[in-house]
GROMACS .gro file of C-alpha atoms in nm:
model
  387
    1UNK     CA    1  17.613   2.896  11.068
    2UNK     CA    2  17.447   3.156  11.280
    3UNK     CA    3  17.708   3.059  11.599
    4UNK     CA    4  17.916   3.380  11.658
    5UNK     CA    5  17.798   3.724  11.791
    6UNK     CA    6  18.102   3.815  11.667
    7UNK     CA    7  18.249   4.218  11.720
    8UNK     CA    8  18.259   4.435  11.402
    9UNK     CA    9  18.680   4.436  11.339
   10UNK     CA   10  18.902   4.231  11.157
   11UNK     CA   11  19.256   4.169  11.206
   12UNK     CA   12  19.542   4.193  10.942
   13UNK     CA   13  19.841   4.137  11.124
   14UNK     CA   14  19.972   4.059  11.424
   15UNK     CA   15  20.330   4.097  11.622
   16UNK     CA   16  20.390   4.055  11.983
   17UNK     CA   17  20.136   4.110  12.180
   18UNK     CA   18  19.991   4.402  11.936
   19UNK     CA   19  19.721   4.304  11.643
   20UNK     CA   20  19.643   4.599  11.385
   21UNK     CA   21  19.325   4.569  11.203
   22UNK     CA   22  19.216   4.556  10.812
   23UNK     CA   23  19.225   5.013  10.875
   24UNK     CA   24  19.576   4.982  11.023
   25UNK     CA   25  19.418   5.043  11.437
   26UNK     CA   26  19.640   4.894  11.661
   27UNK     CA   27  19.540   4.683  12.006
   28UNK     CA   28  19.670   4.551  12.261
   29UNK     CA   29  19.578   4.180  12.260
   30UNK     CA   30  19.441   4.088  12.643
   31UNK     CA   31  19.221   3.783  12.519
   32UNK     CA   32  19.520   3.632  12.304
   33UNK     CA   33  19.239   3.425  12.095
   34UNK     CA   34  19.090   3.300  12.448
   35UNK     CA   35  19.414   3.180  12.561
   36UNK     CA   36  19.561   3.068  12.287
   37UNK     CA   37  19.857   3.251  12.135
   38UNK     CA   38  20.086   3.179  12.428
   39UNK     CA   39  20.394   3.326  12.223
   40UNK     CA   40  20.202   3.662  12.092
   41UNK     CA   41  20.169   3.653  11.720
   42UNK     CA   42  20.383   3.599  11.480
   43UNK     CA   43  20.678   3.472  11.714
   44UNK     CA   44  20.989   3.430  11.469
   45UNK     CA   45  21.027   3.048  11.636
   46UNK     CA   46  20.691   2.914  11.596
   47UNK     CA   47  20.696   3.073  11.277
   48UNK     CA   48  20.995   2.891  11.141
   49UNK     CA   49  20.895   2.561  11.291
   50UNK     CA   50  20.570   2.556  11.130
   51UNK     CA   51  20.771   2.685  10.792
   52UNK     CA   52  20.971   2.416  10.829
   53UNK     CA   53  20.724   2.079  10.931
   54UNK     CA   54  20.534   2.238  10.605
   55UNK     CA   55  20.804   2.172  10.359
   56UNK     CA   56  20.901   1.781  10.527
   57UNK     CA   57  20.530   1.668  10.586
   58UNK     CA   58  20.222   1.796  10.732
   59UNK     CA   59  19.997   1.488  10.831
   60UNK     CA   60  20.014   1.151  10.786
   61UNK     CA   61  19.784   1.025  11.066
   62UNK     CA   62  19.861   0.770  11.309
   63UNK     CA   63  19.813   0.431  11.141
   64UNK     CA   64  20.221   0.528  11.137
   65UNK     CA   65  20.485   0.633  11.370
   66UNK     CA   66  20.494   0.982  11.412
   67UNK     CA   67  20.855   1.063  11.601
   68UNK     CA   68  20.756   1.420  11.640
   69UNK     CA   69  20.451   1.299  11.814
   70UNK     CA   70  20.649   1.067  12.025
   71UNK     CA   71  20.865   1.329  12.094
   72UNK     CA   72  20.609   1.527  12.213
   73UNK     CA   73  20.451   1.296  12.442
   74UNK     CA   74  20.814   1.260  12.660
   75UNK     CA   75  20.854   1.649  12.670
   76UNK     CA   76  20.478   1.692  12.787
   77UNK     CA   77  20.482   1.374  13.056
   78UNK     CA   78  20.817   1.482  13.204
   79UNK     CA   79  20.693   1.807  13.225
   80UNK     CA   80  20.335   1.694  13.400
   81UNK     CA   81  20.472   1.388  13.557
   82UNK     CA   82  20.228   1.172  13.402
   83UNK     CA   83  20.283   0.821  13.162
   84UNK     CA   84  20.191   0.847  12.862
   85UNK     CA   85  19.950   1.134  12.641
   86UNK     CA   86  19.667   1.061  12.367
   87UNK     CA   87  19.676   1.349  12.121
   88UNK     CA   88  19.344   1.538  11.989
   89UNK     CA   89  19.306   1.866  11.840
   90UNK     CA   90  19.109   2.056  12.088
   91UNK     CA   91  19.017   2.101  12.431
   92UNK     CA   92  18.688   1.944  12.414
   93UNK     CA   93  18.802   1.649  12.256
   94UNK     CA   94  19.112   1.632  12.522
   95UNK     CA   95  18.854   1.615  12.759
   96UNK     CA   96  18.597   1.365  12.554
   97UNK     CA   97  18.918   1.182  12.663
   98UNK     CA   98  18.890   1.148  12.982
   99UNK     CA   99  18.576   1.123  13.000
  100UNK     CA  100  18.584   0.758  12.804
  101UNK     CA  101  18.892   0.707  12.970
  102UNK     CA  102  18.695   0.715  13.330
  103UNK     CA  103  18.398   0.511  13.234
  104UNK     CA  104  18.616   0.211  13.070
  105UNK     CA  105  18.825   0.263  13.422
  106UNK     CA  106  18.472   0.224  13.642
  107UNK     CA  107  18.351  -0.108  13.377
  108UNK     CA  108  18.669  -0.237  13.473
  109UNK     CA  109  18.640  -0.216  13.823
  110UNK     CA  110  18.278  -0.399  13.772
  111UNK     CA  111  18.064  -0.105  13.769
  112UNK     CA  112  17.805  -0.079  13.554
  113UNK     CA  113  17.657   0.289  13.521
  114UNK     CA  114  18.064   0.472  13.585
  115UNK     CA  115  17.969   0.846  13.727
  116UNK     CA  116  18.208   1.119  13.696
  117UNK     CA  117  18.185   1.380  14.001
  118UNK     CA  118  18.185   1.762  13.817
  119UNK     CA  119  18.119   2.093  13.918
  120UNK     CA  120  17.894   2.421  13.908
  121UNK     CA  121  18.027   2.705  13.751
  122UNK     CA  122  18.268   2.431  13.525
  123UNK     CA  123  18.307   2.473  13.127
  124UNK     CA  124  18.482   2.173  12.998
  125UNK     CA  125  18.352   2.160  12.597
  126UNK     CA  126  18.096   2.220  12.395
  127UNK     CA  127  18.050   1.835  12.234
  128UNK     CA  128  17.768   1.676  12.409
  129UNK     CA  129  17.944   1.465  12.680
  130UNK     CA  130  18.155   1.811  12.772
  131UNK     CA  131  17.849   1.962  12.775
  132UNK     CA  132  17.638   1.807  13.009
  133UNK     CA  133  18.000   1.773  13.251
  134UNK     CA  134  18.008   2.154  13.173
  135UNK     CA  135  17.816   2.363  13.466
  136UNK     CA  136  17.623   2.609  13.304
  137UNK     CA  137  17.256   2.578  13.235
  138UNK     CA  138  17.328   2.861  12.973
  139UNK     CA  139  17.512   2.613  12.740
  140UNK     CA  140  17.308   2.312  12.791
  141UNK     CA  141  16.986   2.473  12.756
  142UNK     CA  142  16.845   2.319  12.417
  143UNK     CA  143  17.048   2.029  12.369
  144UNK     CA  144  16.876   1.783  12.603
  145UNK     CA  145  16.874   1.479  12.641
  146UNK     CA  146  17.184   1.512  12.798
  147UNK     CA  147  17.494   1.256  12.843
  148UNK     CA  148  17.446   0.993  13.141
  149UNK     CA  149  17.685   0.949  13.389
  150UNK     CA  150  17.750   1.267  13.575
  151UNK     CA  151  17.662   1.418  13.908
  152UNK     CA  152  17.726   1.741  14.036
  153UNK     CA  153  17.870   1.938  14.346
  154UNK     CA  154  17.969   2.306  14.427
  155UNK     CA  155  18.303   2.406  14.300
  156UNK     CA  156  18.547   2.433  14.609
  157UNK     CA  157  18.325   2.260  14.873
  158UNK     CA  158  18.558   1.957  14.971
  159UNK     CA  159  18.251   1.805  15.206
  160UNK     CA  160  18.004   1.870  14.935
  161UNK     CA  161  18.256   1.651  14.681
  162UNK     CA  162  18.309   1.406  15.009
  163UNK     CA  163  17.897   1.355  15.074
  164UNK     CA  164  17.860   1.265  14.704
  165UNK     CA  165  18.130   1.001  14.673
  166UNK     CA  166  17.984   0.849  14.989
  167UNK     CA  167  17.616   0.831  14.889
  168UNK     CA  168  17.729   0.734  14.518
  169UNK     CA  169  17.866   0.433  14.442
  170UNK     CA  170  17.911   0.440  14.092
  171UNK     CA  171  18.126   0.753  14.076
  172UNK     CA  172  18.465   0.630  13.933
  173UNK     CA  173  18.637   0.994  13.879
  174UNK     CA  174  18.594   1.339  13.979
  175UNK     CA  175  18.674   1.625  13.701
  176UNK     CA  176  18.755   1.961  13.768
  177UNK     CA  177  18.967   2.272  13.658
  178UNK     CA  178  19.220   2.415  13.888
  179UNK     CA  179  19.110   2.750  13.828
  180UNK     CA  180  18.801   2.798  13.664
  181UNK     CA  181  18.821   3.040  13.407
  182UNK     CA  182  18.448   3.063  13.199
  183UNK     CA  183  18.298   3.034  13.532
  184UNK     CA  184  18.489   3.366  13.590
  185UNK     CA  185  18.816   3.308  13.712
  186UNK     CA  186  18.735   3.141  14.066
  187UNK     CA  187  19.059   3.010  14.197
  188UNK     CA  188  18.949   2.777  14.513
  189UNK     CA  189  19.072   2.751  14.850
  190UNK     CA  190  19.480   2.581  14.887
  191UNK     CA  191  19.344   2.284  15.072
  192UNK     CA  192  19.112   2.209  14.807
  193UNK     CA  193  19.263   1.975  14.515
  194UNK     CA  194  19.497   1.799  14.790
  195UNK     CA  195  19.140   1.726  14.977
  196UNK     CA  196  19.038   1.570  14.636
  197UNK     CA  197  19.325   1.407  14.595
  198UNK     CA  198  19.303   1.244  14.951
  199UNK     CA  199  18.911   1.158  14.870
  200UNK     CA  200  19.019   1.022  14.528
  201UNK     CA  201  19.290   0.779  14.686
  202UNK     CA  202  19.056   0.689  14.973
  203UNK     CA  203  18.803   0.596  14.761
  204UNK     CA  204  18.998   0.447  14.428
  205UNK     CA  205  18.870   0.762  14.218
  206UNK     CA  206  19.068   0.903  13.951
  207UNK     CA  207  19.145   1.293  13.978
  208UNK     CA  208  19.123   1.437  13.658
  209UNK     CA  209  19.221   1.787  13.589
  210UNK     CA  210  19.131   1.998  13.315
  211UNK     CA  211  19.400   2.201  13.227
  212UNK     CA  212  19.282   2.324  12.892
  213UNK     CA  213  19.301   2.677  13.019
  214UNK     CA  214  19.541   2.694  13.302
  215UNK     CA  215  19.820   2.451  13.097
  216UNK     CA  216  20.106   2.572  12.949
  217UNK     CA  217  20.237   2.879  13.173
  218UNK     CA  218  19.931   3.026  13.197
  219UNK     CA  219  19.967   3.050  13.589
  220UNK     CA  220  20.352   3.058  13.611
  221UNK     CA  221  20.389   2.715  13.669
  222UNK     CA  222  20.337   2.444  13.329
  223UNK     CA  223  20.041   2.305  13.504
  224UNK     CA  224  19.834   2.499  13.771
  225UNK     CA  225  19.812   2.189  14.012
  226UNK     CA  226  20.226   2.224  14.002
  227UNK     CA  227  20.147   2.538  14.206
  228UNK     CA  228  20.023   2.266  14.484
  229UNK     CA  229  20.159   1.951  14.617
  230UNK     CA  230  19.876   1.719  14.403
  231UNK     CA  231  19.977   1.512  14.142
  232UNK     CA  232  19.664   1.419  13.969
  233UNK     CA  233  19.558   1.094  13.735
  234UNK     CA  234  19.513   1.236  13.439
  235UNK     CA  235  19.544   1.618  13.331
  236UNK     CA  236  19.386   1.753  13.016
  237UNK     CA  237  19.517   2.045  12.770
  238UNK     CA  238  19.452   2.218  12.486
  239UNK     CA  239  19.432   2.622  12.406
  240UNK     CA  240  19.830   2.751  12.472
  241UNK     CA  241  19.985   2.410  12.337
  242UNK     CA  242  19.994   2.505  12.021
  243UNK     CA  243  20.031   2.857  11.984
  244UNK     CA  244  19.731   2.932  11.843
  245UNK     CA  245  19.794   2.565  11.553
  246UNK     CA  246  19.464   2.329  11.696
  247UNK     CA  247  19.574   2.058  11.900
  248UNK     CA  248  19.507   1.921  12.240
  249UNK     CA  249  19.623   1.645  12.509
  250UNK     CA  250  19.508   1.394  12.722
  251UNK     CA  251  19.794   1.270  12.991
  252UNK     CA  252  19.782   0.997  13.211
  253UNK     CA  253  19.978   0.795  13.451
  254UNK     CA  254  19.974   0.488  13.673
  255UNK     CA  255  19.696   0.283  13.644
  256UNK     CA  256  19.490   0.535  13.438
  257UNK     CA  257  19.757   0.525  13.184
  258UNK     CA  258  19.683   0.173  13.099
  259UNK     CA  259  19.324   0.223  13.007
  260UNK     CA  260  19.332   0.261  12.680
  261UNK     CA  261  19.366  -0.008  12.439
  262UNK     CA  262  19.422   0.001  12.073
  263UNK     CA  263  19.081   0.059  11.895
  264UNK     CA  264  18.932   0.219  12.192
  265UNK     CA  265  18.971   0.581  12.127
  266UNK     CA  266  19.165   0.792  11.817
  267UNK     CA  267  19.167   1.072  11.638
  268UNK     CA  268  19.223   1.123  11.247
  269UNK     CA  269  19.447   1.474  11.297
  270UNK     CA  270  19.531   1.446  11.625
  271UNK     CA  271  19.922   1.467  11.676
  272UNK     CA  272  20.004   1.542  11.338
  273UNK     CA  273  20.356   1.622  11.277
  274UNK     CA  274  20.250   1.994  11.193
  275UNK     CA  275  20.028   2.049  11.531
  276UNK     CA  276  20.336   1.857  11.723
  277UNK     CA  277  20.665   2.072  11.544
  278UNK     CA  278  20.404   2.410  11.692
  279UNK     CA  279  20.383   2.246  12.037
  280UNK     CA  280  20.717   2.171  12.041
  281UNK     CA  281  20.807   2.492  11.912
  282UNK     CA  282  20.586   2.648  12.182
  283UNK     CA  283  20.749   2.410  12.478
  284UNK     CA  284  21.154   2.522  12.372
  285UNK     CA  285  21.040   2.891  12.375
  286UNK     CA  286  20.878   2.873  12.714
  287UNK     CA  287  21.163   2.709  12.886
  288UNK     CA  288  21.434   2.931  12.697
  289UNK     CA  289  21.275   3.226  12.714
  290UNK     CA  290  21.218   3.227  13.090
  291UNK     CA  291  20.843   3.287  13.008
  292UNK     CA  292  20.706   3.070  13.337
  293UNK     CA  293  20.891   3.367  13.530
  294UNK     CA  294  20.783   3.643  13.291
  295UNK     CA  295  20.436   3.471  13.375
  296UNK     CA  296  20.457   3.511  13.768
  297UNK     CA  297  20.642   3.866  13.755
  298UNK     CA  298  20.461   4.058  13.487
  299UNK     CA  299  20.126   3.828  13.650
  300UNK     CA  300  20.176   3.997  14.014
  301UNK     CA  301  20.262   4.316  13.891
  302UNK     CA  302  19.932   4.324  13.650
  303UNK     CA  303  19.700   4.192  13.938
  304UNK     CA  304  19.817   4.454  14.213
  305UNK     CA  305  19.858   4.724  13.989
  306UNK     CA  306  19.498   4.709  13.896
  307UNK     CA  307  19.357   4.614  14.230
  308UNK     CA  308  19.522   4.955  14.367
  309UNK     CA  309  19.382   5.133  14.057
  310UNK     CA  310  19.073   5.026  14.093
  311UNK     CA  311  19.030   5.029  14.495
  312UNK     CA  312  18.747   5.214  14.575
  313UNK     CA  313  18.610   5.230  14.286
  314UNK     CA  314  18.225   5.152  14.349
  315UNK     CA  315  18.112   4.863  14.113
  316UNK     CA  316  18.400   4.643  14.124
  317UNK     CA  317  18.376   4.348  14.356
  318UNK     CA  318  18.716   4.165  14.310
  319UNK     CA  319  19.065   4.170  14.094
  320UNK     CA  320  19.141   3.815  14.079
  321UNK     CA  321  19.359   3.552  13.968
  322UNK     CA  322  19.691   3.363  13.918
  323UNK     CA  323  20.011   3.436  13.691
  324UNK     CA  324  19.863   3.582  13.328
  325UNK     CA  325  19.447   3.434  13.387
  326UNK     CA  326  19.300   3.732  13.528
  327UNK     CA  327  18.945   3.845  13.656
  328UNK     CA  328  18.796   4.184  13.743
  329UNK     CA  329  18.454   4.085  13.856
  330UNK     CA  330  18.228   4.383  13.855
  331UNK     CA  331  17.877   4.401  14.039
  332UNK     CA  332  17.661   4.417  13.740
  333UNK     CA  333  17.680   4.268  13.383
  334UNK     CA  334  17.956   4.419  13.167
  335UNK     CA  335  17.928   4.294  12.803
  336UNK     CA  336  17.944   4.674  12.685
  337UNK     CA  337  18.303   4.715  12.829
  338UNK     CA  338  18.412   4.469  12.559
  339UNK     CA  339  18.302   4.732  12.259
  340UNK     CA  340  18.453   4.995  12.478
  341UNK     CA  341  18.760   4.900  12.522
  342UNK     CA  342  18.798   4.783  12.198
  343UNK     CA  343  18.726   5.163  12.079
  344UNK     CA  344  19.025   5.258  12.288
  345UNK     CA  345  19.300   4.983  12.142
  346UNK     CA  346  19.234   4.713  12.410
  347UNK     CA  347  19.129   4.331  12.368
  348UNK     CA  348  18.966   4.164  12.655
  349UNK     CA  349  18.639   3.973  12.731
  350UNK     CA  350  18.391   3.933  12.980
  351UNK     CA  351  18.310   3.563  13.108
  352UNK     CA  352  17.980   3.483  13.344
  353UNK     CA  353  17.854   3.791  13.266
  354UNK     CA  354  18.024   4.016  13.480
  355UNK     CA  355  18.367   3.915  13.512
  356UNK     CA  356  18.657   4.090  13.292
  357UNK     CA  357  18.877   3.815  13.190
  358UNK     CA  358  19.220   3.941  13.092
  359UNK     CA  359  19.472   3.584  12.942
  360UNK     CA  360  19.719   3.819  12.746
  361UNK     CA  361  20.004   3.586  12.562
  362UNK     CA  362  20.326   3.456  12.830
  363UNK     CA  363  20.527   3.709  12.668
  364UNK     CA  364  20.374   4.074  12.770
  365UNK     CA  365  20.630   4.250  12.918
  366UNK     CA  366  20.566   4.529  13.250
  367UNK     CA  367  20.585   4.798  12.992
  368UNK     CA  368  20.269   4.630  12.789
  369UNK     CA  369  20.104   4.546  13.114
  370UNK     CA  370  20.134   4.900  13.250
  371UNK     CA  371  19.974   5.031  12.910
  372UNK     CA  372  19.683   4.778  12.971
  373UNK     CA  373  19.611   4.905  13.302
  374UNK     CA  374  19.660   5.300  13.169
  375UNK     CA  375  19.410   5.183  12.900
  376UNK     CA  376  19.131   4.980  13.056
  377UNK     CA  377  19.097   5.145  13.377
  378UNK     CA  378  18.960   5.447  13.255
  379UNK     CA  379  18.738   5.245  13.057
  380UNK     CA  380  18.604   5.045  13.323
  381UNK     CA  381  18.531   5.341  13.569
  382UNK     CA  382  18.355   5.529  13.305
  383UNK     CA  383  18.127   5.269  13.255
  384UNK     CA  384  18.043   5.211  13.613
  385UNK     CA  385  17.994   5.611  13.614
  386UNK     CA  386  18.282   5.650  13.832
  387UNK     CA  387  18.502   5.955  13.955
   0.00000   0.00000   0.00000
């Protein structure tokens, strides 16, 4: 169906952090399929462990024991400090999730019509309930009547957040992203999830986090709210999990953890023992690999290397963000850069209009990052007409 605007290139081939196209170009890959291929492409580990899982079993759904699965779901909850995971095969669906997961919490508590506090500027899916949490007019528009059950604050305005939970009784759970990263790559104020996390154990809320983006060593740290002293109620994931094989998460602990029932939610792939061996695969390389430092040094070097470059430069607002999620947020809108860096061997996108988003894979090294900045900042000042 007509549902792409998608660029005029094809890729062939990938390794590292490079893809060449079907006419043998090479580029550097800055978008890293939104996210997604946290190990480059074709890492020599995920590649065997998918190689492998293929010639034992692929899928056998979960009317059975999956041990991979299980496996899985210890790695991920020591690493989050959560209970126990429900496994899905994308982001949306991690966060469908929660989402069912917070209204059967509210019922339970005797309330009839659960709410579940979100915020502007948000993306959380593209199903119908994600949709209407999402915060963008832009991808609702059309699709109405909307999903009950949701109310709506600023993103990173504690007293906003505060006044709604007081003059709302029926909100059960707020929902937000530690970063925001379609919303442009707005990373909110240090006092801001530990001031939900207060409100939410005031008021016997459940913080949920949506991690689909930030998960995984996308920040430095496995989960961006480790980067803080918050440990939330449930945490959702998706995009780097897998390496670029489909599969997502929903984590929970305490009391949020014992939600679910059998019957009440499932999924037909979700933790298959393919998506689970990449995951796993993904989760050994991290650790062993050092790639949560690679993240934070290679991250910092990145974000002040371009901020000096670009200092000055009329037309860009801010150089933003936190490990390997990036934003250059320019003062007017810059779809075109995408075509024009492409034409010079660079990958990147452009979120809410105007923001560059750069989410290269974990592994890019200084001497890839420095070749970035050599390429795209010429790009970006000659589109803004600069010196």
């Amino acid at each position: 169906m007509n549902t792409y605007a998608r660029q005029p290139v094809a890729f062939a081939r990938g390794e590292g952090v490079w893809l060449w196209d079907t006419d043998g170009k090479r580029y550097l890959d800055a978008v890293a399929g939104v996210a997604v291929n946290t190990l480059g492409h074709a890492h020599p580990r995920l590649a065997q462990a998918l190689c492998e899982q293929a010639r034992q079993v692929i899928h056998t759904s979960n009317l059975y024991v999956i041990p991979l699965q299980e496996a899985l779901a210890e790695r991920l909850c020591g690493l989050a400090g959560m209970d126990r995971a429900f496994f899905c095969n994308s982001g949306a669906e991690a966060n469908e999730a929660a989402i069912k997961l917070a209204r059967l919490y509210g019922h339970r508590k005797g309330i009839d019509l659960p709410t579940i506090l979100v915020t502007e500027k948000s993306f959380h899916g593209r199903t119908l309930a994600t949709l209407t949490a999402t915060g963008s007019r832009k991808v609702q528009a059309g699709f109405e009547p909307l999903v009950s059950g949701f109310a709506r604050v600023p993103f990173n305005d504690l007293e906003a957040a505060r006044q709604a939970v007081e003059h709302n009784a029926n909100i059960v759970a707020i929902l937000v992203e530690p970063i925001q990263g379609e919303g442009g790559i707005n990373l909110p104020a240090p006092d801001y999830l530990p001031g939900l996390r207060r409100l939410c154990d005031e008021r016997g809320l459940l913080l949920m986090l949506d991690e689909v983006q930030t998960g995984i060593g996308r920040t430095g740290a496995w989960f961006a709210y480790q980067h803080t002293s918050v440990l939330p109620d449930v945490v959702t994931l998706a995009k780097g999990l897998g390496g670029g094989v489909p599969i997502g998460a929903c984590l929970a602990r305490g009391s949020a953890a014992e939600v679910f029932k059998p019957g009440n939610h499932g999924s037909t792939f979700g933790g298959n023992p393919l998506a689970c061996a990449a995951a796993l695969a993904v989760l050994s390389t991290i650790e062993e690999e050092g790639l949560l430092q690679n993240v934070q040094q290679v991250g910092t070097y990145l974000r002040q290397a371009l901020a000096a470059a670009l200092d000055g430069v009329a037309g860009v607002v801010a150089v933003r963000g936190l490990g390997l999620m990036m934003g250059i947020e320019l003062d007017r809108p810059a779809a075109e850069i995408v075509d024009r860096a492409r034409e010079a061997g660079l990958l990147v996108n452009v979120t809410s209009e105007r923001v560059i988003r750069l989410v290269p894979p974990l592994i890019l090294r200084e001497a890839e990052a420095q070749q970035l900045i050599e390429g795209l900042v010429p790009v970006i000042r000659s589109f803004l007409g600069a010196p």
